[in-house]
Amino acid sequence: MEKSPAVVFLLASALIISGCLSPGGAPAPASNGTNSTDGGNLTFFQLGTPDGWMLPGFRLAPAHAANGRAVILLHALGRDKSEWASFANSLAVGGYDVFAMDLRGHGDSGVNGTRRSYGSFDTADFQKMAGDAGGLAQFIRSNYKEEKISIVGASIGANAALNYAARDAQVGPVVLLSPGLDYRGVQTPNAMNNYSQSGRKALLVASGEDEYAAFSSRQLKETAGGNAELAILQGAGHGTEMLAGTNGRELSKKVIEWLGRN
């Protein structure tokens, strides 16, 4: 039997500044309540894994007009949950209950009380990231009323998102920003085949100059056929870089609208 994740919520006093989560990402001291903003109500949590990792994250619950849907955000290699700040706020404004965490080996994560960087990881360590996403999905289902969980991932976070979604028929749709056919041993071709055969939808986004991600996205689109939509941008960068700037705001809007249709 799969062990349930241990999760501790810290009621946050952090602020959202100019529509974005405050920087940093470390859990804030406990306070007497959540902070209400135009974007949503912000709390921090720690997700414990069966193999001893503690993965800090945040929940941004919609302040108004909740749509009953949750979105998990998985960051890129070498980044942390804070890279989703602006996009998380946009999702919450749109009614989504948003969850993001530091993947193992990133940000403020640690194992058995000790910080450990992904720089020492082997393939098996990276492959466990998909299971960490599953632990968060399990927690959301156990504690909240969202009827549907979607995952948005960037770079290796996209690969982890697809690998978890492929083995959990209740997850979907997924949005994959700059996915790869193989990032650090986290492979996607078989996962996309299994995921798309169930009829669930995927949105693939990459920038043309990001050649490996663009090539991988086209290959994954070919695997998924009509169950995937492909967007190839130009000069937009990698992962969440594509969500920055004027063009990034357009992409953010497109992603949120696409989630709403699927």
PDB file of C-alpha atoms in Angstrom:
ATOM      1  CA  MET A   1       0.000   0.000   0.000  1.00  0.00           C
ATOM      2  CA  GLU A   2       1.311   3.444  -0.883  1.00  0.00           C
ATOM      3  CA  LYS A   3       2.076   5.542   2.148  1.00  0.00           C
ATOM      4  CA  SER A   4       0.102   8.732   2.543  1.00  0.00           C
ATOM      5  CA  PRO A   5       2.158  11.924   2.348  1.00  0.00           C
ATOM      6  CA  ALA A   6       2.646  13.867   5.530  1.00  0.00           C
ATOM      7  CA  VAL A   7       1.625  17.481   5.095  1.00  0.00           C
ATOM      8  CA  VAL A   8       1.864  20.349   7.542  1.00  0.00           C
ATOM      9  CA  PHE A   9       0.238  23.659   6.657  1.00  0.00           C
ATOM     10  CA  LEU A  10       1.679  26.932   7.923  1.00  0.00           C
ATOM     11  CA  LEU A  11      -0.787  29.790   7.833  1.00  0.00           C
ATOM     12  CA  ALA A  12       1.075  32.470   5.971  1.00  0.00           C
ATOM     13  CA  SER A  13       1.528  36.130   6.701  1.00  0.00           C
ATOM     14  CA  ALA A  14       3.438  36.644   3.433  1.00  0.00           C
ATOM     15  CA  LEU A  15       2.233  39.312   1.050  1.00  0.00           C
ATOM     16  CA  ILE A  16       1.457  39.306  -2.611  1.00  0.00           C
ATOM     17  CA  ILE A  17       3.101  42.322  -4.167  1.00  0.00           C
ATOM     18  CA  SER A  18       2.016  43.752  -7.524  1.00  0.00           C
ATOM     19  CA  GLY A  19      -0.079  40.671  -8.162  1.00  0.00           C
ATOM     20  CA  CYS A  20       2.765  38.197  -7.501  1.00  0.00           C
ATOM     21  CA  LEU A  21       3.779  36.030  -4.578  1.00  0.00           C
ATOM     22  CA  SER A  22       6.398  37.572  -2.372  1.00  0.00           C
ATOM     23  CA  PRO A  23       9.918  36.320  -3.143  1.00  0.00           C
ATOM     24  CA  GLY A  24      11.860  33.800  -1.160  1.00  0.00           C
ATOM     25  CA  GLY A  25       9.726  30.704  -0.903  1.00  0.00           C
ATOM     26  CA  ALA A  26      10.699  29.541   2.607  1.00  0.00           C
ATOM     27  CA  PRO A  27       7.748  28.719   4.883  1.00  0.00           C
ATOM     28  CA  ALA A  28       6.676  31.761   6.875  1.00  0.00           C
ATOM     29  CA  PRO A  29       6.094  31.780  10.635  1.00  0.00           C
ATOM     30  CA  ALA A  30       2.615  30.611  11.577  1.00  0.00           C
ATOM     31  CA  SER A  31       0.010  33.333  11.957  1.00  0.00           C
ATOM     32  CA  ASN A  32      -3.616  33.456  13.009  1.00  0.00           C
ATOM     33  CA  GLY A  33      -5.035  33.249   9.502  1.00  0.00           C
ATOM     34  CA  THR A  34      -4.428  33.231   5.810  1.00  0.00           C
ATOM     35  CA  ASN A  35      -3.612  36.383   3.936  1.00  0.00           C
ATOM     36  CA  SER A  36      -6.413  37.519   1.625  1.00  0.00           C
ATOM     37  CA  THR A  37      -5.470  39.295  -1.587  1.00  0.00           C
ATOM     38  CA  ASP A  38      -7.037  40.090  -4.935  1.00  0.00           C
ATOM     39  CA  GLY A  39      -5.423  36.940  -6.290  1.00  0.00           C
ATOM     40  CA  GLY A  40      -6.271  34.546  -3.498  1.00  0.00           C
ATOM     41  CA  ASN A  41      -5.601  33.273   0.000  1.00  0.00           C
ATOM     42  CA  LEU A  42      -2.004  32.184   0.506  1.00  0.00           C
ATOM     43  CA  THR A  43      -0.734  29.444   2.821  1.00  0.00           C
ATOM     44  CA  PHE A  44       2.524  27.503   2.952  1.00  0.00           C
ATOM     45  CA  PHE A  45       2.919  23.788   3.583  1.00  0.00           C
ATOM     46  CA  GLN A  46       5.506  21.027   3.897  1.00  0.00           C
ATOM     47  CA  LEU A  47       4.906  17.781   1.985  1.00  0.00           C
ATOM     48  CA  GLY A  48       6.632  14.768   3.515  1.00  0.00           C
ATOM     49  CA  THR A  49       7.544  11.857   1.240  1.00  0.00           C
ATOM     50  CA  PRO A  50       7.796   8.164   2.207  1.00  0.00           C
ATOM     51  CA  ASP A  51      11.587   8.274   1.723  1.00  0.00           C
ATOM     52  CA  GLY A  52      12.174  11.142   4.127  1.00  0.00           C
ATOM     53  CA  TRP A  53      12.082  14.272   1.976  1.00  0.00           C
ATOM     54  CA  MET A  54      10.312  17.445   3.083  1.00  0.00           C
ATOM     55  CA  LEU A  55       9.126  19.512   0.138  1.00  0.00           C
ATOM     56  CA  PRO A  56       7.997  23.056   0.990  1.00  0.00           C
ATOM     57  CA  GLY A  57       5.207  24.526  -1.063  1.00  0.00           C
ATOM     58  CA  PHE A  58       2.418  27.038  -1.213  1.00  0.00           C
ATOM     59  CA  ARG A  59      -1.301  26.930  -1.801  1.00  0.00           C
ATOM     60  CA  LEU A  60      -2.995  29.932  -3.398  1.00  0.00           C
ATOM     61  CA  ALA A  61      -6.729  29.440  -3.029  1.00  0.00           C
ATOM     62  CA  PRO A  62      -9.034  31.641  -5.122  1.00  0.00           C
ATOM     63  CA  ALA A  63     -10.492  34.549  -3.192  1.00  0.00           C
ATOM     64  CA  HIS A  64     -13.595  34.692  -5.361  1.00  0.00           C
ATOM     65  CA  ALA A  65     -15.569  32.473  -7.730  1.00  0.00           C
ATOM     66  CA  ALA A  66     -13.759  29.182  -7.132  1.00  0.00           C
ATOM     67  CA  ASN A  67     -14.316  26.806 -10.037  1.00  0.00           C
ATOM     68  CA  GLY A  68     -13.750  23.575  -8.107  1.00  0.00           C
ATOM     69  CA  ARG A  69     -10.537  22.754  -9.943  1.00  0.00           C
ATOM     70  CA  ALA A  70      -6.975  22.460  -8.653  1.00  0.00           C
ATOM     71  CA  VAL A  71      -3.732  23.018 -10.552  1.00  0.00           C
ATOM     72  CA  ILE A  72      -0.360  21.623  -9.477  1.00  0.00           C
ATOM     73  CA  LEU A  73       2.699  23.540 -10.723  1.00  0.00           C
ATOM     74  CA  LEU A  74       6.038  21.716 -11.141  1.00  0.00           C
ATOM     75  CA  HIS A  75       9.129  23.857 -11.727  1.00  0.00           C
ATOM     76  CA  ALA A  76      12.181  23.388 -13.963  1.00  0.00           C
ATOM     77  CA  LEU A  77      15.607  21.959 -13.142  1.00  0.00           C
ATOM     78  CA  GLY A  78      17.598  24.298 -10.913  1.00  0.00           C
ATOM     79  CA  ARG A  79      14.573  26.466 -10.137  1.00  0.00           C
ATOM     80  CA  ASP A  80      12.038  26.389  -7.326  1.00  0.00           C
ATOM     81  CA  LYS A  81       8.371  27.052  -6.682  1.00  0.00           C
ATOM     82  CA  SER A  82       8.841  30.828  -6.773  1.00  0.00           C
ATOM     83  CA  GLU A  83       9.217  30.773 -10.560  1.00  0.00           C
ATOM     84  CA  TRP A  84       5.439  30.256 -10.727  1.00  0.00           C
ATOM     85  CA  ALA A  85       4.580  33.394  -8.716  1.00  0.00           C
ATOM     86  CA  SER A  86       2.895  35.500 -11.383  1.00  0.00           C
ATOM     87  CA  PHE A  87       1.232  32.599 -13.192  1.00  0.00           C
ATOM     88  CA  ALA A  88      -0.108  31.181  -9.920  1.00  0.00           C
ATOM     89  CA  ASN A  89      -1.740  34.513  -9.193  1.00  0.00           C
ATOM     90  CA  SER A  90      -3.352  34.571 -12.648  1.00  0.00           C
ATOM     91  CA  LEU A  91      -4.703  31.066 -12.108  1.00  0.00           C
ATOM     92  CA  ALA A  92      -6.168  32.006  -8.722  1.00  0.00           C
ATOM     93  CA  VAL A  93      -7.861  35.059 -10.232  1.00  0.00           C
ATOM     94  CA  GLY A  94      -9.375  32.638 -12.737  1.00  0.00           C
ATOM     95  CA  GLY A  95     -10.867  30.548  -9.944  1.00  0.00           C
ATOM     96  CA  TYR A  96      -8.266  27.777  -9.694  1.00  0.00           C
ATOM     97  CA  ASP A  97      -6.920  26.404  -6.416  1.00  0.00           C
ATOM     98  CA  VAL A  98      -3.157  26.474  -7.027  1.00  0.00           C
ATOM     99  CA  PHE A  99      -0.469  24.298  -5.434  1.00  0.00           C
ATOM    100  CA  ALA A 100       3.290  24.506  -6.066  1.00  0.00           C
ATOM    101  CA  MET A 101       6.225  22.956  -4.237  1.00  0.00           C
ATOM    102  CA  ASP A 102       9.991  22.716  -4.369  1.00  0.00           C
ATOM    103  CA  LEU A 103      10.853  19.442  -6.054  1.00  0.00           C
ATOM    104  CA  ARG A 104      13.347  17.222  -4.250  1.00  0.00           C
ATOM    105  CA  GLY A 105      16.874  18.599  -4.492  1.00  0.00           C
ATOM    106  CA  HIS A 106      15.610  22.129  -5.169  1.00  0.00           C
ATOM    107  CA  GLY A 107      14.766  25.265  -3.237  1.00  0.00           C
ATOM    108  CA  ASP A 108      14.345  24.642   0.469  1.00  0.00           C
ATOM    109  CA  SER A 109      13.724  20.906   0.179  1.00  0.00           C
ATOM    110  CA  GLY A 110      15.675  18.497   2.354  1.00  0.00           C
ATOM    111  CA  VAL A 111      15.910  14.828   3.263  1.00  0.00           C
ATOM    112  CA  ASN A 112      16.020  13.572   6.846  1.00  0.00           C
ATOM    113  CA  GLY A 113      16.669  17.107   8.059  1.00  0.00           C
ATOM    114  CA  THR A 114      19.561  17.794   5.661  1.00  0.00           C
ATOM    115  CA  ARG A 115      19.639  19.915   2.527  1.00  0.00           C
ATOM    116  CA  ARG A 116      20.649  17.936  -0.554  1.00  0.00           C
ATOM    117  CA  SER A 117      21.100  19.378  -4.044  1.00  0.00           C
ATOM    118  CA  TYR A 118      19.952  17.693  -7.238  1.00  0.00           C
ATOM    119  CA  GLY A 119      23.599  17.931  -8.340  1.00  0.00           C
ATOM    120  CA  SER A 120      24.235  14.664  -6.498  1.00  0.00           C
ATOM    121  CA  PHE A 121      21.190  12.896  -7.972  1.00  0.00           C
ATOM    122  CA  ASP A 122      21.220   9.792 -10.111  1.00  0.00           C
ATOM    123  CA  THR A 123      18.501   8.782 -12.574  1.00  0.00           C
ATOM    124  CA  ALA A 124      16.417   7.060  -9.906  1.00  0.00           C
ATOM    125  CA  ASP A 125      16.353  10.247  -7.809  1.00  0.00           C
ATOM    126  CA  PHE A 126      15.022  12.330 -10.688  1.00  0.00           C
ATOM    127  CA  GLN A 127      12.423   9.715 -11.543  1.00  0.00           C
ATOM    128  CA  LYS A 128      10.975   9.986  -8.029  1.00  0.00           C
ATOM    129  CA  MET A 129       9.815  13.531  -8.798  1.00  0.00           C
ATOM    130  CA  ALA A 130       6.735  12.102 -10.525  1.00  0.00           C
ATOM    131  CA  GLY A 131       5.827  10.304  -7.311  1.00  0.00           C
ATOM    132  CA  ASP A 132       6.215  13.549  -5.377  1.00  0.00           C
ATOM    133  CA  ALA A 133       3.613  15.114  -7.665  1.00  0.00           C
ATOM    134  CA  GLY A 134       1.419  12.147  -6.876  1.00  0.00           C
ATOM    135  CA  GLY A 135       1.833  12.724  -3.158  1.00  0.00           C
ATOM    136  CA  LEU A 136       0.581  16.270  -3.562  1.00  0.00           C
ATOM    137  CA  ALA A 137      -2.352  15.128  -5.712  1.00  0.00           C
ATOM    138  CA  GLN A 138      -3.254  12.559  -3.063  1.00  0.00           C
ATOM    139  CA  PHE A 139      -3.200  15.223  -0.378  1.00  0.00           C
ATOM    140  CA  ILE A 140      -5.398  17.566  -2.414  1.00  0.00           C
ATOM    141  CA  ARG A 141      -7.980  14.839  -2.967  1.00  0.00           C
ATOM    142  CA  SER A 142      -8.006  13.910   0.702  1.00  0.00           C
ATOM    143  CA  ASN A 143      -8.454  17.430   2.036  1.00  0.00           C
ATOM    144  CA  TYR A 144     -10.234  19.569  -0.554  1.00  0.00           C
ATOM    145  CA  LYS A 145     -13.335  19.331  -2.709  1.00  0.00           C
ATOM    146  CA  GLU A 146     -11.792  20.013  -6.100  1.00  0.00           C
ATOM    147  CA  GLU A 147     -13.353  17.688  -8.652  1.00  0.00           C
ATOM    148  CA  LYS A 148     -10.460  17.875 -11.086  1.00  0.00           C
ATOM    149  CA  ILE A 149      -6.677  18.177 -10.801  1.00  0.00           C
ATOM    150  CA  SER A 150      -4.559  19.477 -13.668  1.00  0.00           C
ATOM    151  CA  ILE A 151      -0.767  19.742 -13.733  1.00  0.00           C
ATOM    152  CA  VAL A 152       1.369  22.397 -15.403  1.00  0.00           C
ATOM    153  CA  GLY A 153       5.073  21.600 -15.589  1.00  0.00           C
ATOM    154  CA  ALA A 154       8.164  23.325 -16.943  1.00  0.00           C
ATOM    155  CA  SER A 155      11.164  21.457 -18.384  1.00  0.00           C
ATOM    156  CA  ILE A 156      11.889  18.460 -16.145  1.00  0.00           C
ATOM    157  CA  GLY A 157       8.760  19.440 -14.223  1.00  0.00           C
ATOM    158  CA  ALA A 158       6.814  18.876 -17.444  1.00  0.00           C
ATOM    159  CA  ASN A 159       8.324  15.410 -17.767  1.00  0.00           C
ATOM    160  CA  ALA A 160       7.473  14.596 -14.160  1.00  0.00           C
ATOM    161  CA  ALA A 161       3.935  15.913 -14.664  1.00  0.00           C
ATOM    162  CA  LEU A 162       3.308  13.696 -17.670  1.00  0.00           C
ATOM    163  CA  ASN A 163       4.818  10.627 -16.020  1.00  0.00           C
ATOM    164  CA  TYR A 164       2.555  10.990 -13.007  1.00  0.00           C
ATOM    165  CA  ALA A 165      -0.555  11.818 -15.042  1.00  0.00           C
ATOM    166  CA  ALA A 166       0.020   8.753 -17.217  1.00  0.00           C
ATOM    167  CA  ARG A 167      -0.494   6.499 -14.206  1.00  0.00           C
ATOM    168  CA  ASP A 168      -3.323   8.414 -12.534  1.00  0.00           C
ATOM    169  CA  ALA A 169      -6.445   8.341 -14.685  1.00  0.00           C
ATOM    170  CA  GLN A 170      -8.078  11.063 -12.583  1.00  0.00           C
ATOM    171  CA  VAL A 171      -5.462  13.688 -13.478  1.00  0.00           C
ATOM    172  CA  GLY A 172      -5.759  15.890 -16.519  1.00  0.00           C
ATOM    173  CA  PRO A 173      -5.480  17.926 -18.578  1.00  0.00           C
ATOM    174  CA  VAL A 174      -1.741  18.657 -18.473  1.00  0.00           C
ATOM    175  CA  VAL A 175       0.241  21.611 -19.798  1.00  0.00           C
ATOM    176  CA  LEU A 176       3.862  20.878 -20.704  1.00  0.00           C
ATOM    177  CA  LEU A 177       6.178  23.869 -21.103  1.00  0.00           C
ATOM    178  CA  SER A 178       9.437  22.891 -22.857  1.00  0.00           C
ATOM    179  CA  PRO A 179       9.150  19.145 -22.268  1.00  0.00           C
ATOM    180  CA  GLY A 180      11.932  16.803 -23.340  1.00  0.00           C
ATOM    181  CA  LEU A 181      11.895  13.249 -24.586  1.00  0.00           C
ATOM    182  CA  ASP A 182      14.422  12.507 -21.839  1.00  0.00           C
ATOM    183  CA  TYR A 183      15.518  14.898 -19.093  1.00  0.00           C
ATOM    184  CA  ARG A 184      17.911  13.263 -16.604  1.00  0.00           C
ATOM    185  CA  GLY A 185      16.288   9.872 -17.204  1.00  0.00           C
ATOM    186  CA  VAL A 186      12.708  11.121 -16.826  1.00  0.00           C
ATOM    187  CA  GLN A 187      11.363  10.010 -20.196  1.00  0.00           C
ATOM    188  CA  THR A 188       8.101  11.001 -21.859  1.00  0.00           C
ATOM    189  CA  PRO A 189       7.344   8.970 -25.045  1.00  0.00           C
ATOM    190  CA  ASN A 190       5.732   5.985 -23.308  1.00  0.00           C
ATOM    191  CA  ALA A 191       4.093   8.249 -20.752  1.00  0.00           C
ATOM    192  CA  MET A 192       2.474  10.321 -23.501  1.00  0.00           C
ATOM    193  CA  ASN A 193       1.301   7.187 -25.274  1.00  0.00           C
ATOM    194  CA  ASN A 194      -0.343   5.873 -22.107  1.00  0.00           C
ATOM    195  CA  TYR A 195      -1.776   9.255 -21.150  1.00  0.00           C
ATOM    196  CA  SER A 196      -3.250  10.118 -24.537  1.00  0.00           C
ATOM    197  CA  GLN A 197      -4.774   6.674 -25.104  1.00  0.00           C
ATOM    198  CA  SER A 198      -7.201   7.476 -22.301  1.00  0.00           C
ATOM    199  CA  GLY A 199      -8.477  10.461 -24.285  1.00  0.00           C
ATOM    200  CA  ARG A 200      -7.082  13.038 -21.894  1.00  0.00           C
ATOM    201  CA  LYS A 201      -5.702  16.261 -23.337  1.00  0.00           C
ATOM    202  CA  ALA A 202      -2.259  17.859 -23.308  1.00  0.00           C
ATOM    203  CA  LEU A 203      -1.020  21.306 -24.321  1.00  0.00           C
ATOM    204  CA  LEU A 204       2.605  21.308 -25.513  1.00  0.00           C
ATOM    205  CA  VAL A 205       4.474  24.619 -25.664  1.00  0.00           C
ATOM    206  CA  ALA A 206       8.080  25.252 -26.716  1.00  0.00           C
ATOM    207  CA  SER A 207      10.118  27.993 -28.363  1.00  0.00           C
ATOM    208  CA  GLY A 208      11.672  27.326 -31.751  1.00  0.00           C
ATOM    209  CA  GLU A 209      15.222  28.313 -30.782  1.00  0.00           C
ATOM    210  CA  ASP A 210      15.006  25.893 -27.838  1.00  0.00           C
ATOM    211  CA  GLU A 211      15.722  23.129 -30.304  1.00  0.00           C
ATOM    212  CA  TYR A 212      15.548  20.056 -28.092  1.00  0.00           C
ATOM    213  CA  ALA A 213      12.320  21.129 -26.405  1.00  0.00           C
ATOM    214  CA  ALA A 214      10.764  22.056 -29.763  1.00  0.00           C
ATOM    215  CA  PHE A 215      11.798  18.735 -31.312  1.00  0.00           C
ATOM    216  CA  SER A 216      10.546  16.820 -28.280  1.00  0.00           C
ATOM    217  CA  SER A 217       7.236  18.675 -28.303  1.00  0.00           C
ATOM    218  CA  ARG A 218       6.661  17.839 -31.958  1.00  0.00           C
ATOM    219  CA  GLN A 219       7.438  14.179 -31.298  1.00  0.00           C
ATOM    220  CA  LEU A 220       5.059  14.082 -28.341  1.00  0.00           C
ATOM    221  CA  LYS A 221       2.354  15.751 -30.408  1.00  0.00           C
ATOM    222  CA  GLU A 222       2.791  13.044 -33.044  1.00  0.00           C
ATOM    223  CA  THR A 223       2.378  10.397 -30.354  1.00  0.00           C
ATOM    224  CA  ALA A 224      -0.735  11.998 -28.873  1.00  0.00           C
ATOM    225  CA  GLY A 225      -2.388  12.914 -32.162  1.00  0.00           C
ATOM    226  CA  GLY A 226      -5.649  14.765 -31.690  1.00  0.00           C
ATOM    227  CA  ASN A 227      -5.409  14.584 -27.919  1.00  0.00           C
ATOM    228  CA  ALA A 228      -2.613  17.174 -27.847  1.00  0.00           C
ATOM    229  CA  GLU A 229      -2.347  20.769 -28.984  1.00  0.00           C
ATOM    230  CA  LEU A 230       1.081  22.112 -29.976  1.00  0.00           C
ATOM    231  CA  ALA A 231       2.262  25.720 -29.817  1.00  0.00           C
ATOM    232  CA  ILE A 232       5.748  26.583 -31.099  1.00  0.00           C
ATOM    233  CA  LEU A 233       6.742  30.134 -30.188  1.00  0.00           C
ATOM    234  CA  GLN A 234       9.783  32.135 -31.306  1.00  0.00           C
ATOM    235  CA  GLY A 235      12.387  33.798 -29.115  1.00  0.00           C
ATOM    236  CA  ALA A 236      10.441  32.966 -25.966  1.00  0.00           C
ATOM    237  CA  GLY A 237      13.037  30.995 -24.000  1.00  0.00           C
ATOM    238  CA  HIS A 238      12.679  27.846 -21.929  1.00  0.00           C
ATOM    239  CA  GLY A 239      10.057  26.760 -19.411  1.00  0.00           C
ATOM    240  CA  THR A 240       8.444  29.573 -17.447  1.00  0.00           C
ATOM    241  CA  GLU A 241      10.558  32.116 -19.337  1.00  0.00           C
ATOM    242  CA  MET A 242       7.848  31.770 -21.983  1.00  0.00           C
ATOM    243  CA  LEU A 243       5.333  33.213 -19.496  1.00  0.00           C
ATOM    244  CA  ALA A 244       7.328  36.457 -19.033  1.00  0.00           C
ATOM    245  CA  GLY A 245       6.817  39.808 -20.738  1.00  0.00           C
ATOM    246  CA  THR A 246       4.020  40.918 -23.040  1.00  0.00           C
ATOM    247  CA  ASN A 247       4.053  37.739 -25.091  1.00  0.00           C
ATOM    248  CA  GLY A 248       4.184  35.747 -21.894  1.00  0.00           C
ATOM    249  CA  ARG A 249       1.002  37.354 -20.659  1.00  0.00           C
ATOM    250  CA  GLU A 250      -0.673  36.256 -23.877  1.00  0.00           C
ATOM    251  CA  LEU A 251       0.578  32.714 -23.351  1.00  0.00           C
ATOM    252  CA  SER A 252      -0.625  32.732 -19.738  1.00  0.00           C
ATOM    253  CA  LYS A 253      -4.056  33.766 -20.942  1.00  0.00           C
ATOM    254  CA  LYS A 254      -4.011  31.051 -23.607  1.00  0.00           C
ATOM    255  CA  VAL A 255      -3.043  28.367 -21.085  1.00  0.00           C
ATOM    256  CA  ILE A 256      -5.755  29.382 -18.619  1.00  0.00           C
ATOM    257  CA  GLU A 257      -8.381  29.499 -21.368  1.00  0.00           C
ATOM    258  CA  TRP A 258      -7.232  26.093 -22.620  1.00  0.00           C
ATOM    259  CA  LEU A 259      -7.537  24.610 -19.133  1.00  0.00           C
ATOM    260  CA  GLY A 260     -11.054  26.004 -18.936  1.00  0.00           C
ATOM    261  CA  ARG A 261     -12.033  24.245 -22.168  1.00  0.00           C
ATOM    262  CA  ASN A 262     -10.578  20.930 -21.117  1.00  0.00           C
TER     263      ASN A 262
END
